[in-house]
mmCIF file of C-alpha atoms in Angstrom:
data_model
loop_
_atom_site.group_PDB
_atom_site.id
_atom_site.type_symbol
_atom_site.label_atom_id
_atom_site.label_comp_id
_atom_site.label_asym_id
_atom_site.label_seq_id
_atom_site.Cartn_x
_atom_site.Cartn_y
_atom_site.Cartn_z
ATOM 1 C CA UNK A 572 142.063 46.241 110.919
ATOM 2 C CA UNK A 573 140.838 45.808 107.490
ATOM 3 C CA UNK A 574 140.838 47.876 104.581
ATOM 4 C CA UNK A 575 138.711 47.208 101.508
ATOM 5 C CA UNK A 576 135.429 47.771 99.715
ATOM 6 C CA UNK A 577 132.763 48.808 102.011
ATOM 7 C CA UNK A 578 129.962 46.912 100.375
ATOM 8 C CA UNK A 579 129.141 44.306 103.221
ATOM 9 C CA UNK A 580 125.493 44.451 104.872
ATOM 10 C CA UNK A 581 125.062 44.721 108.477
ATOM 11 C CA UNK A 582 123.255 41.494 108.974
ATOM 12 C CA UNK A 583 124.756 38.965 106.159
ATOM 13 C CA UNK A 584 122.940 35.788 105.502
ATOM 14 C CA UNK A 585 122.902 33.631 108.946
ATOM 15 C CA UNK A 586 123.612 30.203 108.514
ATOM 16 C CA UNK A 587 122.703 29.018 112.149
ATOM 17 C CA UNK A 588 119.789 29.690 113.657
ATOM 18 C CA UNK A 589 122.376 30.299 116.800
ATOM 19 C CA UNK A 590 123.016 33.872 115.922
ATOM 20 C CA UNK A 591 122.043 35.469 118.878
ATOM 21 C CA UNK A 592 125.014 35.497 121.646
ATOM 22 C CA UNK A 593 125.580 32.940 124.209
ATOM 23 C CA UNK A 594 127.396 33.582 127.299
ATOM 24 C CA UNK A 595 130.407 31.281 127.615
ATOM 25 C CA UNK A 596 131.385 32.589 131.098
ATOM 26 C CA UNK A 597 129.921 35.596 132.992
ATOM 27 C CA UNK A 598 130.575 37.129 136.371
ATOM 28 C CA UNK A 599 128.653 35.760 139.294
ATOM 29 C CA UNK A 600 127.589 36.825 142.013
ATOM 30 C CA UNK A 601 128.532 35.646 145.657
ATOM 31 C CA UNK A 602 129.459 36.696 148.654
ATOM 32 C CA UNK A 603 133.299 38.309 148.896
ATOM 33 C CA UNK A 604 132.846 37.977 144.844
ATOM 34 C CA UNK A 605 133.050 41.269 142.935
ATOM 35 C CA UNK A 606 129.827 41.614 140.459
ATOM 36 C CA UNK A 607 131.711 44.201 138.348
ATOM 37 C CA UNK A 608 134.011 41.204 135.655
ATOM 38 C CA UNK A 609 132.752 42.339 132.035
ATOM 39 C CA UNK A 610 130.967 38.698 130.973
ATOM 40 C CA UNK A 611 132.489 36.492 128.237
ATOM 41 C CA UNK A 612 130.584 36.136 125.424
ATOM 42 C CA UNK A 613 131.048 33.863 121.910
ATOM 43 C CA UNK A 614 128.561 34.418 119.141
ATOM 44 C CA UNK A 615 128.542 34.621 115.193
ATOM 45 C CA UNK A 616 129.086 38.405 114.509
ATOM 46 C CA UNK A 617 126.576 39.544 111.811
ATOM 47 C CA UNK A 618 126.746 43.038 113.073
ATOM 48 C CA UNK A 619 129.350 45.133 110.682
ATOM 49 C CA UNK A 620 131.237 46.878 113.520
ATOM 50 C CA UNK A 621 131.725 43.809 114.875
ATOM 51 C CA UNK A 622 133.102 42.152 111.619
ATOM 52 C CA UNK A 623 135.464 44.681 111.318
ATOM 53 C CA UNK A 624 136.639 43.885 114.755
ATOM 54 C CA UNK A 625 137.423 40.511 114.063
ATOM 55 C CA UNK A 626 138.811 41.231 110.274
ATOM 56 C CA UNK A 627 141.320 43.823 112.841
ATOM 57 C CA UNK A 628 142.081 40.960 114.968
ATOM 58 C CA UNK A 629 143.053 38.772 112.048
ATOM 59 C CA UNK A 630 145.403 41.528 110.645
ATOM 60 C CA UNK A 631 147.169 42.144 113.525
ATOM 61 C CA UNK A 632 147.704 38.526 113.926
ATOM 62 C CA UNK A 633 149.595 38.521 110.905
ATOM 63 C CA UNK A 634 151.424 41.701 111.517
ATOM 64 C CA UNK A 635 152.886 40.021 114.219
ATOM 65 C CA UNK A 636 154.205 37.538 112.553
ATOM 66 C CA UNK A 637 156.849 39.854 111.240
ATOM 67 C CA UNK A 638 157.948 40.789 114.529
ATOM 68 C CA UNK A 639 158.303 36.762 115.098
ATOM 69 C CA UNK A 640 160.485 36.317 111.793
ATOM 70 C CA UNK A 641 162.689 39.434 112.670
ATOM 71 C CA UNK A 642 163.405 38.025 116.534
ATOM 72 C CA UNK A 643 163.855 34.523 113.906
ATOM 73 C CA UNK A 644 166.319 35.934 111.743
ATOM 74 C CA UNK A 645 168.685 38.050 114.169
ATOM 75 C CA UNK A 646 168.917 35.530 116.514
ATOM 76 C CA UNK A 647 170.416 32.966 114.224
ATOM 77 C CA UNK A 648 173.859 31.706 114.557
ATOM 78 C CA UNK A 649 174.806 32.372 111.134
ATOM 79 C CA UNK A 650 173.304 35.871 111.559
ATOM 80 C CA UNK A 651 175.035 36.033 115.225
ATOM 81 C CA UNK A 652 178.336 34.649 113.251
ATOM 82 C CA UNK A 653 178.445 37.065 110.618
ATOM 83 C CA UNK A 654 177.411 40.289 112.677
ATOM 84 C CA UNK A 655 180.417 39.361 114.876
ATOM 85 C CA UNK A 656 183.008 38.543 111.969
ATOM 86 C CA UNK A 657 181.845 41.812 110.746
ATOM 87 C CA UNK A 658 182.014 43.788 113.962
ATOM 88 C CA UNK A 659 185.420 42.263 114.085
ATOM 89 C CA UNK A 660 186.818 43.181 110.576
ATOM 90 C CA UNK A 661 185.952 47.051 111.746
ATOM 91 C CA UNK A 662 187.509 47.223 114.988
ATOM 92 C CA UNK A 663 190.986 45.289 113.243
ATOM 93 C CA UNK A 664 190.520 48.029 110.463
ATOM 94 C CA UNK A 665 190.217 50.920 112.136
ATOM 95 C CA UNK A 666 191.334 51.034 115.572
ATOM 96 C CA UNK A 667 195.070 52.279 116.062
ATOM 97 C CA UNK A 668 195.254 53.907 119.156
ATOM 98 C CA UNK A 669 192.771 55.217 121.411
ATOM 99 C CA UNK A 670 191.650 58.314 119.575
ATOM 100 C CA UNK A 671 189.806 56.206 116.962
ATOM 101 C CA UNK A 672 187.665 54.576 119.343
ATOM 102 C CA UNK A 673 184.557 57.264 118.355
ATOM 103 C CA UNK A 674 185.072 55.916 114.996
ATOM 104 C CA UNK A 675 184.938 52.596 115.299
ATOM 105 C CA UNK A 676 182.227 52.821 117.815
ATOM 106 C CA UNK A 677 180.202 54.729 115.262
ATOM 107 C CA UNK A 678 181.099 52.218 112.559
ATOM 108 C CA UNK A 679 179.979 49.661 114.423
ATOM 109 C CA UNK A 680 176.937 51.288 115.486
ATOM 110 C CA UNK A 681 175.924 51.832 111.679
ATOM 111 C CA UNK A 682 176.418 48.079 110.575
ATOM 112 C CA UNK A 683 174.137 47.060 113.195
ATOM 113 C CA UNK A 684 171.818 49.471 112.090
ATOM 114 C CA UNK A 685 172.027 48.703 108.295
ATOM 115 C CA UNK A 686 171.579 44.783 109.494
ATOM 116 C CA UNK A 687 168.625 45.592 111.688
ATOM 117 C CA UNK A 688 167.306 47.483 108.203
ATOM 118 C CA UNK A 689 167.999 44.947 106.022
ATOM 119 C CA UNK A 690 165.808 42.175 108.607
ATOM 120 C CA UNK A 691 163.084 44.861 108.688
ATOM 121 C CA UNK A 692 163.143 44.722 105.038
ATOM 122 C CA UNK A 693 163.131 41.218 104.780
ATOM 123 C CA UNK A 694 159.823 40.787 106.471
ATOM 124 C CA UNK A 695 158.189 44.162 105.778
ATOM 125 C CA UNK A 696 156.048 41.919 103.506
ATOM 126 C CA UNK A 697 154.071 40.578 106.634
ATOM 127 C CA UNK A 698 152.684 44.078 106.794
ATOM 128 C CA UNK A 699 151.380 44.010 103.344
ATOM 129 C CA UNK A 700 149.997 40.425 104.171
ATOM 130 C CA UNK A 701 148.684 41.939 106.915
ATOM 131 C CA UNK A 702 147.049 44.247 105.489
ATOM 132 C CA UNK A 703 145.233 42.546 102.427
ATOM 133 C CA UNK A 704 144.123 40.082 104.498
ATOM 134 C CA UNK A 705 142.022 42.089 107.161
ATOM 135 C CA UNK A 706 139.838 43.370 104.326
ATOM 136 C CA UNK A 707 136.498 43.046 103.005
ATOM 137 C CA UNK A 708 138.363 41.762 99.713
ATOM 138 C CA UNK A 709 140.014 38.974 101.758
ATOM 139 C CA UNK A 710 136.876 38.161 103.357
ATOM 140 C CA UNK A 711 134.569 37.590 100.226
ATOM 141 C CA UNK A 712 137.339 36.071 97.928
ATOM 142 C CA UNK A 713 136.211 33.323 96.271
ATOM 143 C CA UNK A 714 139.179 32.136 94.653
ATOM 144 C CA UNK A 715 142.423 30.674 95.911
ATOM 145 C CA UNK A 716 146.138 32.029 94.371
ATOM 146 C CA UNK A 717 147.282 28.509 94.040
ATOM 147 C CA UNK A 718 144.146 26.039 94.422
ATOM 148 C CA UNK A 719 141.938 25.462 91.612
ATOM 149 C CA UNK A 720 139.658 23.343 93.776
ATOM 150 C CA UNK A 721 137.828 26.678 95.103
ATOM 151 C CA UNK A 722 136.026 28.564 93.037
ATOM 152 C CA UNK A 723 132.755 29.315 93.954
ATOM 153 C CA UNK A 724 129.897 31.094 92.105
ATOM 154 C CA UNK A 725 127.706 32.521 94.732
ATOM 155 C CA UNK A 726 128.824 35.117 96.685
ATOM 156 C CA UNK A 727 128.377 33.848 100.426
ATOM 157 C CA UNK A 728 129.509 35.509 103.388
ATOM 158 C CA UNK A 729 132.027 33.778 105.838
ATOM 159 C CA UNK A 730 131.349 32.908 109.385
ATOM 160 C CA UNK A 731 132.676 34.957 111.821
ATOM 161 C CA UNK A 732 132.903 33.487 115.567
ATOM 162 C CA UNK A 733 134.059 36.214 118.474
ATOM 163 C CA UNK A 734 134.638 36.173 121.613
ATOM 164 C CA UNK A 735 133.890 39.332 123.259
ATOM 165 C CA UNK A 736 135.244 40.023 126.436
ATOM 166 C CA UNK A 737 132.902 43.324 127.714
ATOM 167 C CA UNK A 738 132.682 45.675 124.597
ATOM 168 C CA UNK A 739 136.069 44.206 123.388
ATOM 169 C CA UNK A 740 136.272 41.327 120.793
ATOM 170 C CA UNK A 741 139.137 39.680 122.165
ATOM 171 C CA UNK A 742 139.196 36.570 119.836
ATOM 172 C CA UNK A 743 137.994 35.221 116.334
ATOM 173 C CA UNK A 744 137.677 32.282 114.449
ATOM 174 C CA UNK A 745 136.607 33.149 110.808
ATOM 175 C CA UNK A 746 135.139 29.631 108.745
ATOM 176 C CA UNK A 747 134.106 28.999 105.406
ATOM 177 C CA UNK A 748 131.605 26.267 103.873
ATOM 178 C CA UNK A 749 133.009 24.346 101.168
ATOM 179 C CA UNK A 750 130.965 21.848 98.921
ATOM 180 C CA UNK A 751 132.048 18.177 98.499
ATOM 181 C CA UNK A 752 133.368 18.874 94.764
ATOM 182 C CA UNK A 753 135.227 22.245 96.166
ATOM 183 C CA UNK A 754 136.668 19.958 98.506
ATOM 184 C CA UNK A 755 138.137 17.273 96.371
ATOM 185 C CA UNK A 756 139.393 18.049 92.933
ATOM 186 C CA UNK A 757 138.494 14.859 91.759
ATOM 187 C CA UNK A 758 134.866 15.403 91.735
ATOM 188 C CA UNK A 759 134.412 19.434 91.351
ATOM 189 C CA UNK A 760 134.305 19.003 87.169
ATOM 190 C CA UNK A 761 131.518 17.310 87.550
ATOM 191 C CA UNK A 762 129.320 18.438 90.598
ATOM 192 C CA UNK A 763 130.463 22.251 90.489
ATOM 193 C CA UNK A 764 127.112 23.453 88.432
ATOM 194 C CA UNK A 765 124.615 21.337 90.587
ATOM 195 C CA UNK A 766 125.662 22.080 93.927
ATOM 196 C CA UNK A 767 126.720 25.866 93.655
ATOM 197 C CA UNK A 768 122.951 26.690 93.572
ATOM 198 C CA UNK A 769 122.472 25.671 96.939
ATOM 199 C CA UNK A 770 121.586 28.437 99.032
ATOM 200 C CA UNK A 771 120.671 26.526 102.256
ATOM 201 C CA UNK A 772 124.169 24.995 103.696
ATOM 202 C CA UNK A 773 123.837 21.567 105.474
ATOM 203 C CA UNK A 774 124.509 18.472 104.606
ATOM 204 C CA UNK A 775 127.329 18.317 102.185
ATOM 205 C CA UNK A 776 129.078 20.822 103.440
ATOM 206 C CA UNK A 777 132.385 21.539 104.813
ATOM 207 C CA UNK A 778 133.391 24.202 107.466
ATOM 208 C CA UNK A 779 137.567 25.253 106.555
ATOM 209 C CA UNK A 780 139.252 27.511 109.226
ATOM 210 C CA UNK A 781 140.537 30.529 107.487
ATOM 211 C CA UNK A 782 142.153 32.281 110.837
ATOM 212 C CA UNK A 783 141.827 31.486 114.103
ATOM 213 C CA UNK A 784 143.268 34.031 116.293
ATOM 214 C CA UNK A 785 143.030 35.667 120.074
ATOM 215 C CA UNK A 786 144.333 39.015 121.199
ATOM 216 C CA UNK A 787 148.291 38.553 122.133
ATOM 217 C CA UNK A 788 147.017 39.513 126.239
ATOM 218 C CA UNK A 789 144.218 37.041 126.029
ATOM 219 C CA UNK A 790 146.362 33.847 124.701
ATOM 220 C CA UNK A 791 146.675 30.878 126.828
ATOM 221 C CA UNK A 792 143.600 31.480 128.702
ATOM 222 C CA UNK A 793 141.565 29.292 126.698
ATOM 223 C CA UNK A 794 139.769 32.052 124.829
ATOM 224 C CA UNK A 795 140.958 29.886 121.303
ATOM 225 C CA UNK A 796 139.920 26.757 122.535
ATOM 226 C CA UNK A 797 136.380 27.624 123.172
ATOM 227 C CA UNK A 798 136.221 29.257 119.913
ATOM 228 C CA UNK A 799 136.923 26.206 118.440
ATOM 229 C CA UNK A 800 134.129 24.306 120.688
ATOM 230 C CA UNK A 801 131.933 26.958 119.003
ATOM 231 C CA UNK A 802 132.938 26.083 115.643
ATOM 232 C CA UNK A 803 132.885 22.184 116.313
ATOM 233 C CA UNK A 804 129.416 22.819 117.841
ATOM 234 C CA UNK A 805 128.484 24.819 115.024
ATOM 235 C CA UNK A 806 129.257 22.001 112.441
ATOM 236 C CA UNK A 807 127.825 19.456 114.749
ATOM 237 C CA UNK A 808 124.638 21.028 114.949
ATOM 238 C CA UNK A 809 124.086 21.882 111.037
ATOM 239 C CA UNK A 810 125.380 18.048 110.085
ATOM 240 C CA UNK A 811 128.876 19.651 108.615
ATOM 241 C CA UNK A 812 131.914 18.363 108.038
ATOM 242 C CA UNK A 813 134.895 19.499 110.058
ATOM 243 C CA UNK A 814 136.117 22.012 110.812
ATOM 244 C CA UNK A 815 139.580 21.640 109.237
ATOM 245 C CA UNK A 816 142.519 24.106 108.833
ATOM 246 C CA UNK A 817 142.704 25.951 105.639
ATOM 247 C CA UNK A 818 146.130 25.199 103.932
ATOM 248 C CA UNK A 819 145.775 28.740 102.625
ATOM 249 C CA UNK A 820 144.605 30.298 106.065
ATOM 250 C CA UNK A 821 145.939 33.745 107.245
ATOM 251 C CA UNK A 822 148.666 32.323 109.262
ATOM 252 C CA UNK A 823 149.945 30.164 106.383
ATOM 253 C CA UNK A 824 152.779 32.451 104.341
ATOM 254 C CA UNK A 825 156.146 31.841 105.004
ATOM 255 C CA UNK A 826 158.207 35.009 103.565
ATOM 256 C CA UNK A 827 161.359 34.008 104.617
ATOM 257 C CA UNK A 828 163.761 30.680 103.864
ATOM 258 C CA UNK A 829 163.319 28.157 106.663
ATOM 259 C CA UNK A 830 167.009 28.161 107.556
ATOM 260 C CA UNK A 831 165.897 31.313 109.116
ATOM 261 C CA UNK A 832 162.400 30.462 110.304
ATOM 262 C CA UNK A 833 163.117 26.871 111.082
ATOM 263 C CA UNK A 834 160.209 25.100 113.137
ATOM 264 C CA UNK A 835 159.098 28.463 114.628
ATOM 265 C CA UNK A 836 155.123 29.039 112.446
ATOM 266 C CA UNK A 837 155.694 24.811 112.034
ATOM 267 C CA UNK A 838 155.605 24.112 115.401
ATOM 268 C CA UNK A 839 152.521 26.822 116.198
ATOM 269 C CA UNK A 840 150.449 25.113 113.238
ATOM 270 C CA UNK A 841 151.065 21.110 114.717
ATOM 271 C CA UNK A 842 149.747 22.673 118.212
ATOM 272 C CA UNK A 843 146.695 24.501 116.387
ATOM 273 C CA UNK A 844 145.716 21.620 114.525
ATOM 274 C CA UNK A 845 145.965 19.255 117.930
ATOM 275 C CA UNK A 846 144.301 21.469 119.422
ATOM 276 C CA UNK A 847 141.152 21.060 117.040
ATOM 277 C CA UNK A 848 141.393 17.294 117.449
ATOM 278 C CA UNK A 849 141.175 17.489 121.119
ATOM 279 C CA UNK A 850 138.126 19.459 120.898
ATOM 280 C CA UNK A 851 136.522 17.313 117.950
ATOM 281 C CA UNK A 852 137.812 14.226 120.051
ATOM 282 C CA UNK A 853 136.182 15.715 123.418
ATOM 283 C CA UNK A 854 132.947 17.219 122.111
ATOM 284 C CA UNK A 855 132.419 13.521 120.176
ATOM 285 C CA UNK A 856 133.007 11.296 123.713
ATOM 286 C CA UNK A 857 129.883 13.795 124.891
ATOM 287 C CA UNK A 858 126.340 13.693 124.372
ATOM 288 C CA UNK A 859 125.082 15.601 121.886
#
């Protein structure tokens, strides 16, 4: 998916001691049971193919957001009310008799197209999103377009979660650690120097959700939802905060006016977010 600067390393600093996989769910064997189901595995990808997998994953996910915002857009009322005015405004201007249907058909046929053009337009800048964002660049950024409160000074790798179903990464949930003072503005001025030289991430920390994404086949099988038990775990187990949604994660740009979009990405971020509290809330009510 991504395209970038190919300066990663193939086994980035690991910051769990859980780095090895761990099946989730594998094929079992009984009687009448076929032995032959690839397993299910989630683990922290330090391996560089399968980093690129994941940064793929995320890309896509954002590609197909455009496809989302197009279906939006032409399926509007006002969109459905002017097409039809204009549709109208053709046939009453050129149809006479019945040797200028071709023409009008054609007409017709052209301002669809030209609408269908101008939506394609209108959220051909998913595609770009799409593809700075499954990059290397997008990956180590260290500095948010419109957040001062994250600028970090060491250049630390993200976490990458998968879920690999066989040789196929079929899900991804990518986190970041964030320092108390790059979590609250209020204090970064004055606790940016001291804690940016921490190397060893514990205490202190807090784990953001930059994407969190499965493979469009995969959804509603609860593939995401046992990502994010791996990322709860995760944070449980090395005493960090969260994890929390980004504000800026992948998912977050909104190219169009919401007249258009109206609840459509709103309503998909309310679920993801409940989503993370049931887990938090169900992984908390059981024993450590």
């Amino acid at each position: 998916m991504g395209k970038g600067k190919n300066t990663t390393e193939d086994n980035p600093p690991t910051t769990t001691t859980d780095s090895t996989p761990t099946a989730r769910a594998a094929a079992t064997t009984t009687d009448g049971v076929r032995d032959d189901i690839p397993p299910l595995t989630t683990y922290q990808a330090n391996a560089k193919n399968d980093r690129i997998d994941a940064l793929r994953l995320v890309a896509d996910s954002v590609a197909q957001q455009r496809q989302e915002a197009s279906r939006a857009v032409i399926s509007h009322p006002a969109v459905l009310a002017l097409t039809t005015a204009v549709l109208a405004i053709v046939f009453g201007a050129l149809y006479h008799d019945r040797s200028d249907l071709g023409l009008v058909l054609t007409t017709m046929a052209g301002c669809v197209m030209a609408g269908l053009a101008g939506v394609g337009y209108a959220t051909s800048g998913y595609l770009e999103l799409a593809e700075r964002t499954g990059t290397w660049a997008w990956l180590y950024g260290r500095e948010r377009e419109k957040s001062g409160a994250m600028k970090e000074r060491e250049k630390e790798e993200d976490i990458i979660l998968v879920t690999k179903y066989g040789d196929e990464i079929i899900g991804t949930v990518v986190l970041r650690l964030l320092t108390s003072e790059q979590n609250s503005e209020s204090s970064k001025s004055k606790k940016s120097k001291s804690n940016a030289k921490s190397k060893d991430p514990g205490p202190g920390f807090t784990a953001v959700i930059r994407a969190w994404t499965v493979k469009r086949r995969y959804r509603t099988k609860g593939i995401g939802t046992g990502l994010l038990e791996e990322a709860v775990s995760l944070c449980r187990k090395n005493s960090w905060e969260g994890p929390v949604f980004d504000e800026h994660h992948a998912n977050s740009v909104r190219l169009l006016p919401a007249m258009f979009l109206g609840d459509l990405f709103e309503k998909r971020e309310t679920r993801a977010r409940r989503a993370l509290e049931n887990v938090k809330r169900r992984l908390s009510s059981s024993p450590s």
